[in-house]
PDB file of C-alpha atoms in Angstrom:
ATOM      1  CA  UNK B   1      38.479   3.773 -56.727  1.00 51.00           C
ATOM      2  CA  UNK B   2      39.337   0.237 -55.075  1.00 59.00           C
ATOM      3  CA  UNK B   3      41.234   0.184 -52.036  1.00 74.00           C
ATOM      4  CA  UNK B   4      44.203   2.608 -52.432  1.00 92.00           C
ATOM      5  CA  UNK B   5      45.693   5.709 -51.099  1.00 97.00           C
ATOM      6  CA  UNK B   6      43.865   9.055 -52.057  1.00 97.00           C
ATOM      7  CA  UNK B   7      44.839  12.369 -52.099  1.00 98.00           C
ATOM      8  CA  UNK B   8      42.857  15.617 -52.385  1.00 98.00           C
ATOM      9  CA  UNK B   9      44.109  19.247 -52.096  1.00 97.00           C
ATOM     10  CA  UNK B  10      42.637  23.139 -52.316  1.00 97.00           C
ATOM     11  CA  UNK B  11      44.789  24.804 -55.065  1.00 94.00           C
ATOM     12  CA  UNK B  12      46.932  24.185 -57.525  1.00 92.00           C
ATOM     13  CA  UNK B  13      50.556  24.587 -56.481  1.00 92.00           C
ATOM     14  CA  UNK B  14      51.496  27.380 -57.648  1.00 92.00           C
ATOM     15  CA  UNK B  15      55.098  27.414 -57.121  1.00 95.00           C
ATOM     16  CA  UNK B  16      57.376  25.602 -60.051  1.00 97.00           C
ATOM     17  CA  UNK B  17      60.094  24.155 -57.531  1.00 97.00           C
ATOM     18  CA  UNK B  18      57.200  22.676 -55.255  1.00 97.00           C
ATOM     19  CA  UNK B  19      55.311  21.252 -57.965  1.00 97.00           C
ATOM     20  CA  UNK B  20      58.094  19.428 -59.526  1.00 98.00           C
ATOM     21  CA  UNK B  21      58.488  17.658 -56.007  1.00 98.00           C
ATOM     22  CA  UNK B  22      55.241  16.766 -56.051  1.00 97.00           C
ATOM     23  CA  UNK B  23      54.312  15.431 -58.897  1.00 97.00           C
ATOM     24  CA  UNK B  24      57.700  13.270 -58.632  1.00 98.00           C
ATOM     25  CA  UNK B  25      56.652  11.781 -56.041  1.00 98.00           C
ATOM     26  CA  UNK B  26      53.102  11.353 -56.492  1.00 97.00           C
ATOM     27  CA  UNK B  27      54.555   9.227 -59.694  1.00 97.00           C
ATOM     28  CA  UNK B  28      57.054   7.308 -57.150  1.00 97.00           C
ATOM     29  CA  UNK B  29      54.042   6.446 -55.050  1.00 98.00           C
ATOM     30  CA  UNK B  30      51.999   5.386 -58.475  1.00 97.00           C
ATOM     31  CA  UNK B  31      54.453   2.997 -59.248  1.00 97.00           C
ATOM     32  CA  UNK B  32      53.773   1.315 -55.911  1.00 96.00           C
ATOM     33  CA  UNK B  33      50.295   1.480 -55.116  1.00 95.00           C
ATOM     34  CA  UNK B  34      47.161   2.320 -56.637  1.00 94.00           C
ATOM     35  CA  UNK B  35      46.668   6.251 -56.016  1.00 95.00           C
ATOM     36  CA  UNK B  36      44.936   8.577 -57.426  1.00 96.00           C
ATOM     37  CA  UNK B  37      45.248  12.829 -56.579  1.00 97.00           C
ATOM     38  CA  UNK B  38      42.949  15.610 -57.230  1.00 97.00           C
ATOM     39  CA  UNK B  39      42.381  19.407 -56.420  1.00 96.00           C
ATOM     40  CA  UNK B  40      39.713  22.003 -55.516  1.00 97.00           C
ATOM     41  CA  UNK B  41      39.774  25.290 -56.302  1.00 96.00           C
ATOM     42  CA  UNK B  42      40.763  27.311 -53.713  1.00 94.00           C
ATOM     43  CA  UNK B  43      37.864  29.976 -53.220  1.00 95.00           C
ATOM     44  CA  UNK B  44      37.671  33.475 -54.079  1.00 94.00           C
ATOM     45  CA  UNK B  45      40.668  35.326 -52.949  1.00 91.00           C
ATOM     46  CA  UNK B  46      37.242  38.381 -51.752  1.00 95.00           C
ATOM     47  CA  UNK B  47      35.910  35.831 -49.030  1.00 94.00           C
ATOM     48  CA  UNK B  48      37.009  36.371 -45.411  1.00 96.00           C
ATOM     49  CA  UNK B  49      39.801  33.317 -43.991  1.00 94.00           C
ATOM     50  CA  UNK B  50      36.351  31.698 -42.131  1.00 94.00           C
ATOM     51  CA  UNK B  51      34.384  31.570 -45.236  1.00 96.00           C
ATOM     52  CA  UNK B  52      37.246  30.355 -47.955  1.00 96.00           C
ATOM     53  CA  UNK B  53      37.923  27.261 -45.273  1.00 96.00           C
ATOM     54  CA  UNK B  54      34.422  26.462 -44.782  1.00 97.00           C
ATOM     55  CA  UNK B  55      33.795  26.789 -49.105  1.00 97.00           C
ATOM     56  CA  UNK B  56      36.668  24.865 -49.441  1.00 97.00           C
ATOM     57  CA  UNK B  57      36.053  22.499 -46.866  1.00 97.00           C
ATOM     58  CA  UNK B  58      32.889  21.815 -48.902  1.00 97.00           C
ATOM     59  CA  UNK B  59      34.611  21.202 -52.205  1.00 97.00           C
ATOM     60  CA  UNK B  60      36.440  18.722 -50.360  1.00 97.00           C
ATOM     61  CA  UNK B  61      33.881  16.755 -48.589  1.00 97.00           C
ATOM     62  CA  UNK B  62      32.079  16.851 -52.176  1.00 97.00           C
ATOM     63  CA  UNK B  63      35.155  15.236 -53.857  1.00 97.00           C
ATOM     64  CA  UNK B  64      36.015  12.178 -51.046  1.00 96.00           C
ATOM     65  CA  UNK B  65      34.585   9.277 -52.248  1.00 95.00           C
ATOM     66  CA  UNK B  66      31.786   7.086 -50.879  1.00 93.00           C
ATOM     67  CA  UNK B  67      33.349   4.658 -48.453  1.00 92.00           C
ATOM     68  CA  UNK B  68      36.453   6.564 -47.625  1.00 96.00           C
ATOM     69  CA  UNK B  69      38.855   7.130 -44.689  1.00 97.00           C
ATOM     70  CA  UNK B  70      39.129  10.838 -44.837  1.00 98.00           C
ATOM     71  CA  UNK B  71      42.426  11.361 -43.007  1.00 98.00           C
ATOM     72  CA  UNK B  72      43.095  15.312 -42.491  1.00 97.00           C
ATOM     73  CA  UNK B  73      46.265  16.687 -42.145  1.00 96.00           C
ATOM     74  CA  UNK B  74      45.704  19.183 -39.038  1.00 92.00           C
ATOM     75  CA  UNK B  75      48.386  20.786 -36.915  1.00 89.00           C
ATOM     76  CA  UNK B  76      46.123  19.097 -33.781  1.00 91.00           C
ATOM     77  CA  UNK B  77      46.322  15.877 -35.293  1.00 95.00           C
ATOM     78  CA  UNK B  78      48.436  12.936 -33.754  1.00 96.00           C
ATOM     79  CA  UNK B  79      51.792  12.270 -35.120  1.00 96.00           C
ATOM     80  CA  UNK B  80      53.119   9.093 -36.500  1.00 97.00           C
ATOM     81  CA  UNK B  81      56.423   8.000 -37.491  1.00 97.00           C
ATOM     82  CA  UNK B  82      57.087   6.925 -41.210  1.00 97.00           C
ATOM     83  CA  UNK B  83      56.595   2.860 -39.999  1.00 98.00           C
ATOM     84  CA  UNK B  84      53.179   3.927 -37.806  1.00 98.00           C
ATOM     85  CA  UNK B  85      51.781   5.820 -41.423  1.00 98.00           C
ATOM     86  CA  UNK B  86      52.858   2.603 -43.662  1.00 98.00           C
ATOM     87  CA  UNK B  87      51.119   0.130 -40.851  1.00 98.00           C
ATOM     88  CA  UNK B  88      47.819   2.525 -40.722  1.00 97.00           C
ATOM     89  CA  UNK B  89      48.026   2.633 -44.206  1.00 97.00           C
ATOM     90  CA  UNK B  90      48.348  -1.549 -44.562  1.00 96.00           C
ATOM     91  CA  UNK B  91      45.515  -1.726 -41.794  1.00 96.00           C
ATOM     92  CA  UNK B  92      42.924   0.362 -43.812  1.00 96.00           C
ATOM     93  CA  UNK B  93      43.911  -1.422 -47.014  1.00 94.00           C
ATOM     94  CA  UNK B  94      43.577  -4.555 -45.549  1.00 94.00           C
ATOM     95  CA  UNK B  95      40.136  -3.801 -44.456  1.00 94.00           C
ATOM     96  CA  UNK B  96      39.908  -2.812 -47.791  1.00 93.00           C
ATOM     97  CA  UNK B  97      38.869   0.430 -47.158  1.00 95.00           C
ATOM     98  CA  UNK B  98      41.114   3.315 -48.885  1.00 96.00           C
ATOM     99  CA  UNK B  99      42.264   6.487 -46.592  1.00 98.00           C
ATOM    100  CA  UNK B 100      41.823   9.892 -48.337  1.00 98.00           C
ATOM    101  CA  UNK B 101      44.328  12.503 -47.463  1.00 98.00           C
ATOM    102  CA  UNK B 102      43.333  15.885 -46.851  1.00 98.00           C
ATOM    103  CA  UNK B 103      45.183  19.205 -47.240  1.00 96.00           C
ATOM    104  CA  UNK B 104      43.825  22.194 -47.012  1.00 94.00           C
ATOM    105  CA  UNK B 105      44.328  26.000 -48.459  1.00 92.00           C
ATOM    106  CA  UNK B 106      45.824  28.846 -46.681  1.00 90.00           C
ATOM    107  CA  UNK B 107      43.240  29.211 -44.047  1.00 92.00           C
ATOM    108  CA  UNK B 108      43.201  25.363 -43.161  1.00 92.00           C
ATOM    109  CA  UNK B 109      40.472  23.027 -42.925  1.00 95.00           C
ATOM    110  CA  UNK B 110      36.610  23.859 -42.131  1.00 96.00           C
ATOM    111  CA  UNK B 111      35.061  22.633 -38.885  1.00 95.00           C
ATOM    112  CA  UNK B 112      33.047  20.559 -40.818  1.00 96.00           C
ATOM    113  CA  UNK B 113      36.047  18.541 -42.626  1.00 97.00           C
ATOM    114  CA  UNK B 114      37.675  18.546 -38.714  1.00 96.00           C
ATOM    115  CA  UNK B 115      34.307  16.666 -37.618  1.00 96.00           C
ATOM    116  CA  UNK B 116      34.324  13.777 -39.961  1.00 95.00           C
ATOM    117  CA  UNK B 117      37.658  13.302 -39.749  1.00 96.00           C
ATOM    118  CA  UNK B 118      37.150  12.412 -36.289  1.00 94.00           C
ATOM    119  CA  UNK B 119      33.854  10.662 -36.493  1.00 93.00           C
ATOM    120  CA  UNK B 120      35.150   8.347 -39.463  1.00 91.00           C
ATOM    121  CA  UNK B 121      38.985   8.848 -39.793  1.00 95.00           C
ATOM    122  CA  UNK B 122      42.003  10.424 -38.753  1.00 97.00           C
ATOM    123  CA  UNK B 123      43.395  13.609 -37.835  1.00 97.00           C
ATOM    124  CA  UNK B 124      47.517  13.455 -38.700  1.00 97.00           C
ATOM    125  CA  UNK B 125      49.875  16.234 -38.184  1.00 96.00           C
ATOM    126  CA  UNK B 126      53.025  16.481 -39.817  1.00 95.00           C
ATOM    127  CA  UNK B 127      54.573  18.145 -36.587  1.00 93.00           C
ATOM    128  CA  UNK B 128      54.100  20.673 -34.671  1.00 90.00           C
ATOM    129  CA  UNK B 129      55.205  23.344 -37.173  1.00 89.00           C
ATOM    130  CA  UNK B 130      53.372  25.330 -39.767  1.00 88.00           C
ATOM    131  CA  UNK B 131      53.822  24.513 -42.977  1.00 90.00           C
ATOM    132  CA  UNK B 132      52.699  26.067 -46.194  1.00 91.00           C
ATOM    133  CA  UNK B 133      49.909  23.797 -47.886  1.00 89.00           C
ATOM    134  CA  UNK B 134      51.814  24.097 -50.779  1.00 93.00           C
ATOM    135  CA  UNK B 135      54.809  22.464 -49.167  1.00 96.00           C
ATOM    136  CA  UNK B 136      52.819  19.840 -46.645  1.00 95.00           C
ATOM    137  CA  UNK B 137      51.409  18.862 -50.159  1.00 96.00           C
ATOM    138  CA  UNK B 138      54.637  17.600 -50.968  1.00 97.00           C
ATOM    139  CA  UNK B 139      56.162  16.306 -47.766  1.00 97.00           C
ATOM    140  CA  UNK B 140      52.618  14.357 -47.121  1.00 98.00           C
ATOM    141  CA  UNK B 141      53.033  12.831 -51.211  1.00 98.00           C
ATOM    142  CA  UNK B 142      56.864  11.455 -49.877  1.00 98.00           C
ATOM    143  CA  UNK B 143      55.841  10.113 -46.420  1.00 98.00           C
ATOM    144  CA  UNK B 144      52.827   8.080 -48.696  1.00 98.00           C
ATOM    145  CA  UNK B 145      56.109   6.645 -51.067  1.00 98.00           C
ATOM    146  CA  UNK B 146      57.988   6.056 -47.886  1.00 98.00           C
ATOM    147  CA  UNK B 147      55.247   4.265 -46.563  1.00 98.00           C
ATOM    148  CA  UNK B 148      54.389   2.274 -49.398  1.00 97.00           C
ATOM    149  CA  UNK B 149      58.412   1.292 -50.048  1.00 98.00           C
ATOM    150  CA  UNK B 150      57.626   0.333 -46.278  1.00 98.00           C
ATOM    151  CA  UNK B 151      54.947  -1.777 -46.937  1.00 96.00           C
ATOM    152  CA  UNK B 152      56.558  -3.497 -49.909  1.00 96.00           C
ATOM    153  CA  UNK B 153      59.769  -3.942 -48.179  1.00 96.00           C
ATOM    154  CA  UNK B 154      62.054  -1.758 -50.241  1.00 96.00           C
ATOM    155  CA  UNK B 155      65.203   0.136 -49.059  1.00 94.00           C
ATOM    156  CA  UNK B 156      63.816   3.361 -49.473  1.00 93.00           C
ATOM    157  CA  UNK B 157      63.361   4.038 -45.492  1.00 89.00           C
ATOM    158  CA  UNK B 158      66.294   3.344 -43.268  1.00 89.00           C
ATOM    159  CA  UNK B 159      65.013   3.315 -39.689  1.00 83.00           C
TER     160      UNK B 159
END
C-alpha cells in the first residue's frame, strides 16, 4: 500500500453493536484517506494467555507490510491528544512512510510486537484504562477519522 494509515487486528469482532461502529467508521476514515484494515485469527482458545499473544503477535508481524510504522496500541504506550495523533500521522505521511496500527487479542500484544514497536515505531495508549480489544478497535478507527478530518481541516474535531 502507498503511504496511508493501516490497521491490523487479532479477531473478528464478535459483538454486532461494536462492529457496526467500526466498520462506520473505518468507511468515514476511507472517505478521507487511503486506509486499508485487516485481521488475524485470534489463536486457539486451548493455548495458555503467553502462548495465544506470542502466536498472535506472529500473525501480526507476518501481516505489517514492508516499510511500515508499526504503531502498537499498549496500555504503556505514550498518550496523545486527537491534534498530536493527526500531526504524527501528517509527519509519517509526509515522509511518506505509512503507520500500521496494532491491536491486539485478549491477552495483548507479544514481547516481540512490543520490541519493534519501539525499535521502528510507536507505542500509543489510549489511556490509562483497560479496554476490551474489541472496543479499542473501535475507539482507535474514530481517533484515525478525527485525525484525518484534522488533517484536512474539517469541523469534525472541536478543540
Amino acid at each position: 500500500m502507498a503511504a496511508g494509515i493501516g490497521c491490523l487486528f487479532v479477531g473478528k469482532c464478535r459483538e454486532a453493536s461494536l462492529r457496526e461502529a467500526a466498520d462506520l467508521y473505518a468507511l468515514k476514515l476511507s472517505r478521507l484517506a487511503r486506509c486499508e484494515v485487516l485481521t488475524v485469527k485470534d489463536a486457539p482458545a486451548a493455548c495458555p494467555p503467553a502462548e495465544k499473544s506470542l502466536r498472535e503477535g506472529r500473525d501480526l508481524l507476518a501481516k505489517l507490510p514492508p516499510g511500515a510504522v508499526p504503531v502498537i496500541l499498549d496500555e504503556r504506550g505514550e498518550t496523545w491528544s486527537s491534534r498530536e495523533l493527526a500531526a504524527k500521522i501528517k509527519a509519517w505521511e509526509d515522509a511518506a512512510r505509512s503507520p500500521w496500527f496494532m491491536v491486539g487479542g485478549a491477552y495483548g500484544l507479544s514481547d516481540e510486537v512490543r520490541e519493534r514497536a519501539k525499535s521502528g515505531g510507536a507505542m500509543f495508549s489510549l489511556g490509562r484504562i483497560t479496554l476490551p480489544h474489541e472496543l479499542a478497535r473501535v475507539v482507535l478507527l474514530e481517533q484515525l477519522y478525527r485525525a484525518a478530518s484534522i488533517n484536512k481541516g474539517l469541523p469534525y474535531h472541536h478543540d
